[in-house]
Amino acid sequence: MMNREMVIDLASPYQTMLTANDYRKIGAKKAIIKISEGTTYTNPDIRLLINRSAEGGVSGYSFYHFGRFRNDSQAVAEAKYFLEQARKTVNPQPGTLMILDAEIENMPTSSVIAFLKTLRAAGFKTGFYSYLYLLPEFNLDAILQHADFFWLAAYPLGDKPADKSPDFHYFPSAQKVDAWQFTPKLLGYNLDGSITVTENANQLLSGSTPVAVKPAPETQQKQTDSWVDDLGVKWYKETGQFTITDSSGIWLRWGATTRSAKIAALPQGAVIKYDAYCYSGGYVWIRQPRGGGQFGYLPTGREVNGKRQDYWGIFK
């Protein structure tokens, strides 16, 4: 029997209040994150949602676009916008699952197909999401020829809170469903909860290629000696350089957590200039300015009770 897995979808501003501890309580390992909508909106909190959910245990990521198109040319324009914004914000690797959220009325089937074809031509796996009540508006057979993943929403409990075990007596009657979104109030949170129903869904949502998340430029900080970032970690202003002495080297990452995507393996002897440090997850991290408002993050050793110890290099 296949393993059914919990899936959450994340968007701004609805889930921005969730903390890493909230994600740990929820226990989902897979998340689908909103990138864009129409041709003018990009989710401003992608980095926050990925970083917090990753810290809370999520390891598989896919992405979606809320469609606003009414014809084929608009569909292609929106698909291109989705791809452009995804590359700027999360740099998805080929084969990543990219999903169309089709929940407005009078969206032509031909336009849905044009959208999905554009994603496939760019090298991505494709997904189609809609509500059960909207399915009569689409030629589902035709759409599923161009979709690798079908995600269907139907809420047997309406807006009431639901636990992580949906009642499959209310499973929506539709063909080839890969994941069922069964509640908008998972565990009482303002959070859509889904469950996988095919092995295809488990594989496509697993995010086997690490999400290479480049943080958006950080909001300009006032010139203070410390500040708290969006993960609740307190940073301290300090400039200097760190030379790696550990023979095995250290991974430089896009965030100050061991779950953050890797930038590069820095070898023994590498010198990193930094402008701030923090204590997070049992490590001492430094922040490396990388130009264009971007930063890399490097663990430099272990910490206990807010004190540096067990260094893997030399500070100057």
PDB file of C-alpha atoms in Angstrom:
ATOM      1  CA  MET A   1       0.000   0.000   0.000  1.00  0.00           C
ATOM      2  CA  MET A   2       1.351   3.424  -0.936  1.00  0.00           C
ATOM      3  CA  ASN A   3       2.284   5.950   1.697  1.00  0.00           C
ATOM      4  CA  ARG A   4      -0.119   8.909   1.758  1.00  0.00           C
ATOM      5  CA  GLU A   5       1.721  12.118   2.588  1.00  0.00           C
ATOM      6  CA  MET A   6       0.561  15.499   3.890  1.00  0.00           C
ATOM      7  CA  VAL A   7       1.063  18.512   1.605  1.00  0.00           C
ATOM      8  CA  ILE A   8       0.616  22.193   2.466  1.00  0.00           C
ATOM      9  CA  ASP A   9       0.430  25.178   0.155  1.00  0.00           C
ATOM     10  CA  LEU A  10       1.855  28.521   1.133  1.00  0.00           C
ATOM     11  CA  ALA A  11       1.134  32.056  -0.045  1.00  0.00           C
ATOM     12  CA  SER A  12       1.393  35.641   1.146  1.00  0.00           C
ATOM     13  CA  PRO A  13      -0.032  36.995   3.388  1.00  0.00           C
ATOM     14  CA  TYR A  14      -2.021  33.958   4.519  1.00  0.00           C
ATOM     15  CA  GLN A  15       0.766  31.799   5.959  1.00  0.00           C
ATOM     16  CA  THR A  16       3.404  34.415   6.742  1.00  0.00           C
ATOM     17  CA  MET A  17       2.532  34.274  10.448  1.00  0.00           C
ATOM     18  CA  LEU A  18       3.432  30.581  10.715  1.00  0.00           C
ATOM     19  CA  THR A  19       6.614  29.942  12.678  1.00  0.00           C
ATOM     20  CA  ALA A  20       9.121  27.114  12.388  1.00  0.00           C
ATOM     21  CA  ASN A  21       7.501  25.591  15.487  1.00  0.00           C
ATOM     22  CA  ASP A  22       4.092  25.740  13.780  1.00  0.00           C
ATOM     23  CA  TYR A  23       5.500  23.796  10.834  1.00  0.00           C
ATOM     24  CA  ARG A  24       6.958  21.226  13.217  1.00  0.00           C
ATOM     25  CA  LYS A  25       3.521  20.750  14.809  1.00  0.00           C
ATOM     26  CA  ILE A  26       1.895  20.415  11.374  1.00  0.00           C
ATOM     27  CA  GLY A  27       4.468  17.820  10.385  1.00  0.00           C
ATOM     28  CA  ALA A  28       4.241  18.145   6.580  1.00  0.00           C
ATOM     29  CA  LYS A  29       7.340  17.296   4.544  1.00  0.00           C
ATOM     30  CA  LYS A  30       6.027  18.678   1.257  1.00  0.00           C
ATOM     31  CA  ALA A  31       4.953  22.222   0.344  1.00  0.00           C
ATOM     32  CA  ILE A  32       3.673  23.959  -2.777  1.00  0.00           C
ATOM     33  CA  ILE A  33       4.488  27.678  -2.790  1.00  0.00           C
ATOM     34  CA  LYS A  34       2.781  30.446  -4.740  1.00  0.00           C
ATOM     35  CA  ILE A  35       5.159  32.306  -7.031  1.00  0.00           C
ATOM     36  CA  SER A  36       2.935  34.593  -9.083  1.00  0.00           C
ATOM     37  CA  GLU A  37      -0.493  35.665 -10.302  1.00  0.00           C
ATOM     38  CA  GLY A  38      -1.502  37.185 -13.636  1.00  0.00           C
ATOM     39  CA  THR A  39       1.404  39.123 -15.174  1.00  0.00           C
ATOM     40  CA  THR A  40       1.962  41.739 -12.471  1.00  0.00           C
ATOM     41  CA  TYR A  41       2.015  40.008  -9.074  1.00  0.00           C
ATOM     42  CA  THR A  42       4.895  38.109  -7.480  1.00  0.00           C
ATOM     43  CA  ASN A  43       4.664  36.694  -3.967  1.00  0.00           C
ATOM     44  CA  PRO A  44       6.819  39.044  -1.823  1.00  0.00           C
ATOM     45  CA  ASP A  45       7.336  36.460   0.935  1.00  0.00           C
ATOM     46  CA  ILE A  46       8.730  33.475  -0.976  1.00  0.00           C
ATOM     47  CA  ARG A  47      12.014  33.538   0.929  1.00  0.00           C
ATOM     48  CA  LEU A  48      10.294  33.811   4.311  1.00  0.00           C
ATOM     49  CA  LEU A  49       7.884  30.953   3.552  1.00  0.00           C
ATOM     50  CA  ILE A  50      10.638  28.639   2.298  1.00  0.00           C
ATOM     51  CA  ASN A  51      13.083  29.413   5.091  1.00  0.00           C
ATOM     52  CA  ARG A  52      10.576  29.012   7.916  1.00  0.00           C
ATOM     53  CA  SER A  53       8.994  25.877   6.489  1.00  0.00           C
ATOM     54  CA  ALA A  54      12.405  24.321   5.823  1.00  0.00           C
ATOM     55  CA  GLU A  55      13.451  25.082   9.388  1.00  0.00           C
ATOM     56  CA  GLY A  56      10.219  23.385  10.483  1.00  0.00           C
ATOM     57  CA  GLY A  57      10.888  20.178   8.576  1.00  0.00           C
ATOM     58  CA  VAL A  58       9.629  20.672   5.004  1.00  0.00           C
ATOM     59  CA  SER A  59      12.075  19.210   2.491  1.00  0.00           C
ATOM     60  CA  GLY A  60      10.142  18.897  -0.798  1.00  0.00           C
ATOM     61  CA  TYR A  61       9.052  21.990  -2.737  1.00  0.00           C
ATOM     62  CA  SER A  62       6.920  22.628  -5.812  1.00  0.00           C
ATOM     63  CA  PHE A  63       5.511  25.931  -7.077  1.00  0.00           C
ATOM     64  CA  TYR A  64       2.283  27.351  -8.481  1.00  0.00           C
ATOM     65  CA  HIS A  65       0.830  30.282 -10.404  1.00  0.00           C
ATOM     66  CA  PHE A  66      -2.707  31.653  -9.947  1.00  0.00           C
ATOM     67  CA  GLY A  67      -4.110  31.982 -13.460  1.00  0.00           C
ATOM     68  CA  ARG A  68      -6.079  35.056 -14.547  1.00  0.00           C
ATOM     69  CA  PHE A  69      -6.119  34.469 -18.318  1.00  0.00           C
ATOM     70  CA  ARG A  70      -9.190  34.232 -20.579  1.00  0.00           C
ATOM     71  CA  ASN A  71      -7.530  33.349 -23.881  1.00  0.00           C
ATOM     72  CA  ASP A  72      -4.541  31.465 -25.257  1.00  0.00           C
ATOM     73  CA  SER A  73      -2.232  34.463 -25.772  1.00  0.00           C
ATOM     74  CA  GLN A  74      -2.823  35.665 -22.218  1.00  0.00           C
ATOM     75  CA  ALA A  75      -2.154  32.131 -20.990  1.00  0.00           C
ATOM     76  CA  VAL A  76       1.228  32.014 -22.712  1.00  0.00           C
ATOM     77  CA  ALA A  77       2.107  35.462 -21.338  1.00  0.00           C
ATOM     78  CA  GLU A  78       1.229  34.346 -17.809  1.00  0.00           C
ATOM     79  CA  ALA A  79       3.213  31.128 -18.162  1.00  0.00           C
ATOM     80  CA  LYS A  80       6.262  33.100 -19.263  1.00  0.00           C
ATOM     81  CA  TYR A  81       5.796  35.489 -16.339  1.00  0.00           C
ATOM     82  CA  PHE A  82       5.556  32.524 -13.948  1.00  0.00           C
ATOM     83  CA  LEU A  83       8.795  31.082 -15.320  1.00  0.00           C
ATOM     84  CA  GLU A  84      10.570  34.437 -15.192  1.00  0.00           C
ATOM     85  CA  GLN A  85       9.585  35.115 -11.594  1.00  0.00           C
ATOM     86  CA  ALA A  86      10.354  31.544 -10.518  1.00  0.00           C
ATOM     87  CA  ARG A  87      13.861  31.784 -11.955  1.00  0.00           C
ATOM     88  CA  LYS A  88      14.444  35.088 -10.179  1.00  0.00           C
ATOM     89  CA  THR A  89      13.222  33.887  -6.802  1.00  0.00           C
ATOM     90  CA  VAL A  90      13.783  30.133  -6.443  1.00  0.00           C
ATOM     91  CA  ASN A  91      15.768  29.098  -9.537  1.00  0.00           C
ATOM     92  CA  PRO A  92      13.858  25.798 -10.019  1.00  0.00           C
ATOM     93  CA  GLN A  93      15.860  22.991 -11.577  1.00  0.00           C
ATOM     94  CA  PRO A  94      14.630  21.201 -14.728  1.00  0.00           C
ATOM     95  CA  GLY A  95      12.015  18.625 -13.828  1.00  0.00           C
ATOM     96  CA  THR A  96      10.617  20.635 -10.907  1.00  0.00           C
ATOM     97  CA  LEU A  97       6.816  20.448 -10.619  1.00  0.00           C
ATOM     98  CA  MET A  98       5.221  23.767 -11.691  1.00  0.00           C
ATOM     99  CA  ILE A  99       1.436  24.009 -11.240  1.00  0.00           C
ATOM    100  CA  LEU A 100      -1.383  26.089 -12.721  1.00  0.00           C
ATOM    101  CA  ASP A 101      -3.994  27.145 -10.151  1.00  0.00           C
ATOM    102  CA  ALA A 102      -7.183  27.356 -12.244  1.00  0.00           C
ATOM    103  CA  GLU A 103      -9.992  28.571 -10.013  1.00  0.00           C
ATOM    104  CA  ILE A 104     -11.622  31.410 -11.934  1.00  0.00           C
ATOM    105  CA  GLU A 105     -14.694  30.810 -14.064  1.00  0.00           C
ATOM    106  CA  ASN A 106     -14.739  30.837 -17.875  1.00  0.00           C
ATOM    107  CA  MET A 107     -11.090  29.812 -18.300  1.00  0.00           C
ATOM    108  CA  PRO A 108     -10.889  28.037 -21.688  1.00  0.00           C
ATOM    109  CA  THR A 109      -9.467  24.525 -21.844  1.00  0.00           C
ATOM    110  CA  SER A 110      -7.348  25.533 -24.850  1.00  0.00           C
ATOM    111  CA  SER A 111      -5.770  28.290 -22.757  1.00  0.00           C
ATOM    112  CA  VAL A 112      -5.002  25.915 -19.893  1.00  0.00           C
ATOM    113  CA  ILE A 113      -3.267  23.642 -22.389  1.00  0.00           C
ATOM    114  CA  ALA A 114      -1.314  26.575 -23.877  1.00  0.00           C
ATOM    115  CA  PHE A 115      -0.101  27.469 -20.370  1.00  0.00           C
ATOM    116  CA  LEU A 116       0.974  23.894 -19.583  1.00  0.00           C
ATOM    117  CA  LYS A 117       2.691  23.464 -22.950  1.00  0.00           C
ATOM    118  CA  THR A 118       4.794  26.564 -22.256  1.00  0.00           C
ATOM    119  CA  LEU A 119       5.967  25.109 -18.940  1.00  0.00           C
ATOM    120  CA  ARG A 120       6.771  21.726 -20.501  1.00  0.00           C
ATOM    121  CA  ALA A 121       8.726  23.355 -23.310  1.00  0.00           C
ATOM    122  CA  ALA A 122      10.870  25.024 -20.646  1.00  0.00           C
ATOM    123  CA  GLY A 123      11.781  21.626 -19.161  1.00  0.00           C
ATOM    124  CA  PHE A 124       9.442  21.409 -16.168  1.00  0.00           C
ATOM    125  CA  LYS A 125       6.898  18.885 -14.940  1.00  0.00           C
ATOM    126  CA  THR A 126       3.395  20.336 -15.102  1.00  0.00           C
ATOM    127  CA  GLY A 127       0.459  20.319 -12.720  1.00  0.00           C
ATOM    128  CA  PHE A 128      -3.207  21.328 -12.897  1.00  0.00           C
ATOM    129  CA  TYR A 129      -5.207  22.439  -9.831  1.00  0.00           C
ATOM    130  CA  SER A 130      -8.887  23.299  -9.591  1.00  0.00           C
ATOM    131  CA  TYR A 131     -12.021  22.863  -7.476  1.00  0.00           C
ATOM    132  CA  LEU A 132     -14.401  19.948  -7.915  1.00  0.00           C
ATOM    133  CA  TYR A 133     -17.325  22.254  -8.724  1.00  0.00           C
ATOM    134  CA  LEU A 134     -15.363  23.866 -11.588  1.00  0.00           C
ATOM    135  CA  LEU A 135     -14.444  20.652 -13.399  1.00  0.00           C
ATOM    136  CA  PRO A 136     -17.532  20.691 -15.671  1.00  0.00           C
ATOM    137  CA  GLU A 137     -16.103  23.861 -17.252  1.00  0.00           C
ATOM    138  CA  PHE A 138     -13.006  22.015 -18.482  1.00  0.00           C
ATOM    139  CA  ASN A 139     -12.237  19.176 -20.867  1.00  0.00           C
ATOM    140  CA  LEU A 140     -10.272  17.299 -18.234  1.00  0.00           C
ATOM    141  CA  ASP A 141      -9.236  14.482 -20.568  1.00  0.00           C
ATOM    142  CA  ALA A 142      -7.572  16.978 -22.890  1.00  0.00           C
ATOM    143  CA  ILE A 143      -5.878  18.876 -20.064  1.00  0.00           C
ATOM    144  CA  LEU A 144      -4.444  15.780 -18.402  1.00  0.00           C
ATOM    145  CA  GLN A 145      -2.620  14.877 -21.608  1.00  0.00           C
ATOM    146  CA  HIS A 146      -0.443  17.918 -20.865  1.00  0.00           C
ATOM    147  CA  ALA A 147      -0.306  17.673 -17.061  1.00  0.00           C
ATOM    148  CA  ASP A 148       1.941  15.347 -15.066  1.00  0.00           C
ATOM    149  CA  PHE A 149       0.021  15.998 -11.853  1.00  0.00           C
ATOM    150  CA  PHE A 150      -3.659  16.626 -11.036  1.00  0.00           C
ATOM    151  CA  TRP A 151      -4.484  18.342  -7.740  1.00  0.00           C
ATOM    152  CA  LEU A 152      -8.171  18.650  -6.830  1.00  0.00           C
ATOM    153  CA  ALA A 153      -9.858  20.663  -4.061  1.00  0.00           C
ATOM    154  CA  ALA A 154     -13.070  19.559  -2.312  1.00  0.00           C
ATOM    155  CA  TYR A 155     -13.773  20.354   1.347  1.00  0.00           C
ATOM    156  CA  PRO A 156     -16.118  17.883   3.102  1.00  0.00           C
ATOM    157  CA  LEU A 157     -15.961  19.944   6.326  1.00  0.00           C
ATOM    158  CA  GLY A 158     -16.208  23.325   4.623  1.00  0.00           C
ATOM    159  CA  ASP A 159     -14.300  25.967   6.600  1.00  0.00           C
ATOM    160  CA  LYS A 160     -14.260  23.938   9.803  1.00  0.00           C
ATOM    161  CA  PRO A 161     -10.861  22.804  11.144  1.00  0.00           C
ATOM    162  CA  ALA A 162      -9.734  19.372   9.988  1.00  0.00           C
ATOM    163  CA  ASP A 163      -7.099  16.963  11.236  1.00  0.00           C
ATOM    164  CA  LYS A 164      -4.518  15.227   9.058  1.00  0.00           C
ATOM    165  CA  SER A 165      -6.690  12.166   8.370  1.00  0.00           C
ATOM    166  CA  PRO A 166      -9.432  13.052   5.841  1.00  0.00           C
ATOM    167  CA  ASP A 167     -12.482  10.842   5.530  1.00  0.00           C
ATOM    168  CA  PHE A 168     -12.066   9.055   2.177  1.00  0.00           C
ATOM    169  CA  HIS A 169     -15.813   8.361   2.078  1.00  0.00           C
ATOM    170  CA  TYR A 170     -15.925  11.973   0.769  1.00  0.00           C
ATOM    171  CA  PHE A 171     -13.119  11.594  -1.745  1.00  0.00           C
ATOM    172  CA  PRO A 172     -14.015  13.673  -4.848  1.00  0.00           C
ATOM    173  CA  SER A 173     -15.169  11.592  -7.771  1.00  0.00           C
ATOM    174  CA  ALA A 174     -12.848  12.542 -10.622  1.00  0.00           C
ATOM    175  CA  GLN A 175     -10.361  10.751 -12.810  1.00  0.00           C
ATOM    176  CA  LYS A 176      -6.626  10.501 -12.189  1.00  0.00           C
ATOM    177  CA  VAL A 177      -6.477  12.605  -9.016  1.00  0.00           C
ATOM    178  CA  ASP A 178      -2.925  12.685  -7.607  1.00  0.00           C
ATOM    179  CA  ALA A 179      -3.520  14.860  -4.532  1.00  0.00           C
ATOM    180  CA  TRP A 180      -6.692  15.862  -2.725  1.00  0.00           C
ATOM    181  CA  GLN A 181      -6.896  19.267  -1.032  1.00  0.00           C
ATOM    182  CA  PHE A 182      -9.443  18.467   1.652  1.00  0.00           C
ATOM    183  CA  THR A 183      -9.379  21.480   3.994  1.00  0.00           C
ATOM    184  CA  PRO A 184      -8.597  25.203   4.148  1.00  0.00           C
ATOM    185  CA  LYS A 185      -8.127  24.946   7.943  1.00  0.00           C
ATOM    186  CA  LEU A 186      -5.592  22.211   8.600  1.00  0.00           C
ATOM    187  CA  LEU A 187      -5.308  21.666  12.375  1.00  0.00           C
ATOM    188  CA  GLY A 188      -7.140  24.968  12.845  1.00  0.00           C
ATOM    189  CA  TYR A 189      -4.435  27.002  11.072  1.00  0.00           C
ATOM    190  CA  ASN A 190      -5.249  29.305   8.161  1.00  0.00           C
ATOM    191  CA  LEU A 191      -3.637  26.691   5.951  1.00  0.00           C
ATOM    192  CA  ASP A 192      -4.803  24.507   3.069  1.00  0.00           C
ATOM    193  CA  GLY A 193      -4.117  20.838   3.673  1.00  0.00           C
ATOM    194  CA  SER A 194      -3.807  18.171   0.982  1.00  0.00           C
ATOM    195  CA  ILE A 195      -2.962  14.495   0.928  1.00  0.00           C
ATOM    196  CA  THR A 196      -1.269  12.486  -1.804  1.00  0.00           C
ATOM    197  CA  VAL A 197      -3.228   9.585  -3.266  1.00  0.00           C
ATOM    198  CA  THR A 198      -0.756   8.285  -5.876  1.00  0.00           C
ATOM    199  CA  GLU A 199       2.910   7.370  -5.874  1.00  0.00           C
ATOM    200  CA  ASN A 200       3.242   9.780  -8.794  1.00  0.00           C
ATOM    201  CA  ALA A 201       2.338  12.618  -6.411  1.00  0.00           C
ATOM    202  CA  ASN A 202       4.843  11.455  -3.794  1.00  0.00           C
ATOM    203  CA  GLN A 203       7.624  11.459  -6.356  1.00  0.00           C
ATOM    204  CA  LEU A 204       6.781  14.749  -8.084  1.00  0.00           C
ATOM    205  CA  LEU A 205       6.299  16.620  -4.807  1.00  0.00           C
ATOM    206  CA  SER A 206       9.469  15.289  -3.237  1.00  0.00           C
ATOM    207  CA  GLY A 207      11.691  18.054  -4.592  1.00  0.00           C
ATOM    208  CA  SER A 208      14.578  15.635  -5.069  1.00  0.00           C
ATOM    209  CA  THR A 209      16.722  18.444  -6.507  1.00  0.00           C
ATOM    210  CA  PRO A 210      17.501  20.947  -3.730  1.00  0.00           C
ATOM    211  CA  VAL A 211      15.696  24.254  -4.095  1.00  0.00           C
ATOM    212  CA  ALA A 212      18.419  26.743  -4.939  1.00  0.00           C
ATOM    213  CA  VAL A 213      16.815  29.668  -3.179  1.00  0.00           C
ATOM    214  CA  LYS A 214      18.515  32.977  -3.666  1.00  0.00           C
ATOM    215  CA  PRO A 215      17.265  35.363  -0.988  1.00  0.00           C
ATOM    216  CA  ALA A 216      15.632  38.540  -2.176  1.00  0.00           C
ATOM    217  CA  PRO A 217      17.608  41.678  -1.318  1.00  0.00           C
ATOM    218  CA  GLU A 218      17.234  42.271   2.379  1.00  0.00           C
ATOM    219  CA  THR A 219      15.343  45.284   3.600  1.00  0.00           C
ATOM    220  CA  GLN A 220      17.827  48.041   4.349  1.00  0.00           C
ATOM    221  CA  GLN A 221      18.655  47.874   8.043  1.00  0.00           C
ATOM    222  CA  LYS A 222      19.196  50.919  10.167  1.00  0.00           C
ATOM    223  CA  GLN A 223      22.816  51.198  11.259  1.00  0.00           C
ATOM    224  CA  THR A 224      22.355  49.411  14.564  1.00  0.00           C
ATOM    225  CA  ASP A 225      24.544  46.831  16.268  1.00  0.00           C
ATOM    226  CA  SER A 226      21.891  44.074  16.069  1.00  0.00           C
ATOM    227  CA  TRP A 227      18.607  43.106  14.427  1.00  0.00           C
ATOM    228  CA  VAL A 228      16.227  40.141  14.183  1.00  0.00           C
ATOM    229  CA  ASP A 229      15.646  38.458  10.805  1.00  0.00           C
ATOM    230  CA  ASP A 230      12.431  36.865   9.503  1.00  0.00           C
ATOM    231  CA  LEU A 231      13.285  33.546  11.205  1.00  0.00           C
ATOM    232  CA  GLY A 232      13.492  35.246  14.581  1.00  0.00           C
ATOM    233  CA  VAL A 233      17.289  34.923  14.707  1.00  0.00           C
ATOM    234  CA  LYS A 234      19.203  37.811  16.257  1.00  0.00           C
ATOM    235  CA  TRP A 235      22.146  39.069  14.192  1.00  0.00           C
ATOM    236  CA  TYR A 236      25.074  41.152  15.426  1.00  0.00           C
ATOM    237  CA  LYS A 237      26.970  43.615  13.287  1.00  0.00           C
ATOM    238  CA  GLU A 238      30.643  42.717  12.971  1.00  0.00           C
ATOM    239  CA  THR A 239      33.087  43.024  10.074  1.00  0.00           C
ATOM    240  CA  GLY A 240      36.068  40.777   9.581  1.00  0.00           C
ATOM    241  CA  GLN A 241      37.290  37.726   7.741  1.00  0.00           C
ATOM    242  CA  PHE A 242      37.252  34.014   8.464  1.00  0.00           C
ATOM    243  CA  THR A 243      39.804  31.531   7.127  1.00  0.00           C
ATOM    244  CA  ILE A 244      38.717  27.876   7.004  1.00  0.00           C
ATOM    245  CA  THR A 245      41.196  25.505   8.660  1.00  0.00           C
ATOM    246  CA  ASP A 246      39.033  22.370   8.746  1.00  0.00           C
ATOM    247  CA  SER A 247      40.418  19.864   6.231  1.00  0.00           C
ATOM    248  CA  SER A 248      36.930  18.762   5.124  1.00  0.00           C
ATOM    249  CA  GLY A 249      35.822  22.306   4.196  1.00  0.00           C
ATOM    250  CA  ILE A 250      32.435  23.925   4.892  1.00  0.00           C
ATOM    251  CA  TRP A 251      29.262  24.464   2.831  1.00  0.00           C
ATOM    252  CA  LEU A 252      28.305  28.082   2.086  1.00  0.00           C
ATOM    253  CA  ARG A 253      24.506  28.367   1.974  1.00  0.00           C
ATOM    254  CA  TRP A 254      21.701  30.729   0.952  1.00  0.00           C
ATOM    255  CA  GLY A 255      20.384  30.891   4.531  1.00  0.00           C
ATOM    256  CA  ALA A 256      21.647  30.492   8.106  1.00  0.00           C
ATOM    257  CA  THR A 257      20.270  26.985   8.553  1.00  0.00           C
ATOM    258  CA  THR A 258      21.592  23.562   7.617  1.00  0.00           C
ATOM    259  CA  ARG A 259      18.381  23.052   5.600  1.00  0.00           C
ATOM    260  CA  SER A 260      19.124  26.061   3.385  1.00  0.00           C
ATOM    261  CA  ALA A 261      20.230  25.423  -0.188  1.00  0.00           C
ATOM    262  CA  LYS A 262      23.953  25.092  -0.822  1.00  0.00           C
ATOM    263  CA  ILE A 263      25.916  27.669  -2.818  1.00  0.00           C
ATOM    264  CA  ALA A 264      29.364  26.052  -2.823  1.00  0.00           C
ATOM    265  CA  ALA A 265      31.696  23.809  -0.833  1.00  0.00           C
ATOM    266  CA  LEU A 266      34.482  26.058   0.434  1.00  0.00           C
ATOM    267  CA  PRO A 267      37.799  24.227   0.927  1.00  0.00           C
ATOM    268  CA  GLN A 268      40.429  24.484   3.630  1.00  0.00           C
ATOM    269  CA  GLY A 269      42.254  27.799   3.217  1.00  0.00           C
ATOM    270  CA  ALA A 270      39.279  29.707   1.781  1.00  0.00           C
ATOM    271  CA  VAL A 271      38.892  33.240   3.154  1.00  0.00           C
ATOM    272  CA  ILE A 272      35.402  34.718   3.656  1.00  0.00           C
ATOM    273  CA  LYS A 273      34.755  38.361   4.391  1.00  0.00           C
ATOM    274  CA  TYR A 274      31.689  38.918   6.555  1.00  0.00           C
ATOM    275  CA  ASP A 275      29.594  41.770   7.976  1.00  0.00           C
ATOM    276  CA  ALA A 276      27.513  40.079  10.716  1.00  0.00           C
ATOM    277  CA  TYR A 277      27.211  36.923  12.814  1.00  0.00           C
ATOM    278  CA  CYS A 278      24.506  35.018  14.689  1.00  0.00           C
ATOM    279  CA  TYR A 279      23.893  31.921  16.816  1.00  0.00           C
ATOM    280  CA  SER A 280      21.394  29.574  15.195  1.00  0.00           C
ATOM    281  CA  GLY A 281      20.678  25.848  15.353  1.00  0.00           C
ATOM    282  CA  GLY A 282      23.723  25.114  17.491  1.00  0.00           C
ATOM    283  CA  TYR A 283      26.163  26.880  15.157  1.00  0.00           C
ATOM    284  CA  VAL A 284      27.855  30.257  14.844  1.00  0.00           C
ATOM    285  CA  TRP A 285      27.012  31.705  11.423  1.00  0.00           C
ATOM    286  CA  ILE A 286      28.575  34.592   9.522  1.00  0.00           C
ATOM    287  CA  ARG A 287      26.980  36.579   6.706  1.00  0.00           C
ATOM    288  CA  GLN A 288      28.937  37.126   3.492  1.00  0.00           C
ATOM    289  CA  PRO A 289      27.889  40.083   1.264  1.00  0.00           C
ATOM    290  CA  ARG A 290      27.736  38.832  -2.345  1.00  0.00           C
ATOM    291  CA  GLY A 291      26.684  41.959  -4.240  1.00  0.00           C
ATOM    292  CA  GLY A 292      23.303  43.006  -5.543  1.00  0.00           C
ATOM    293  CA  GLY A 293      21.820  42.847  -2.065  1.00  0.00           C
ATOM    294  CA  GLN A 294      22.494  39.077  -1.847  1.00  0.00           C
ATOM    295  CA  PHE A 295      24.206  37.243   1.028  1.00  0.00           C
ATOM    296  CA  GLY A 296      25.787  33.871   1.658  1.00  0.00           C
ATOM    297  CA  TYR A 297      25.796  32.230   5.091  1.00  0.00           C
ATOM    298  CA  LEU A 298      28.546  30.074   6.581  1.00  0.00           C
ATOM    299  CA  PRO A 299      28.626  28.027   9.805  1.00  0.00           C
ATOM    300  CA  THR A 300      32.002  28.648  11.443  1.00  0.00           C
ATOM    301  CA  GLY A 301      31.761  26.346  14.462  1.00  0.00           C
ATOM    302  CA  ARG A 302      29.500  25.213  17.245  1.00  0.00           C
ATOM    303  CA  GLU A 303      27.925  27.284  20.001  1.00  0.00           C
ATOM    304  CA  VAL A 304      26.621  26.346  23.418  1.00  0.00           C
ATOM    305  CA  ASN A 305      24.393  28.717  25.394  1.00  0.00           C
ATOM    306  CA  GLY A 306      25.233  31.614  23.095  1.00  0.00           C
ATOM    307  CA  LYS A 307      28.990  31.203  23.344  1.00  0.00           C
ATOM    308  CA  ARG A 308      31.344  30.465  20.468  1.00  0.00           C
ATOM    309  CA  GLN A 309      33.454  27.311  20.679  1.00  0.00           C
ATOM    310  CA  ASP A 310      34.866  24.533  18.519  1.00  0.00           C
ATOM    311  CA  TYR A 311      35.887  26.820  15.638  1.00  0.00           C
ATOM    312  CA  TRP A 312      36.542  25.409  12.163  1.00  0.00           C
ATOM    313  CA  GLY A 313      38.766  28.311  11.198  1.00  0.00           C
ATOM    314  CA  ILE A 314      40.464  31.523  12.248  1.00  0.00           C
ATOM    315  CA  PHE A 315      38.805  34.949  12.655  1.00  0.00           C
ATOM    316  CA  LYS A 316      40.643  38.185  11.892  1.00  0.00           C
TER     317      LYS A 316
END
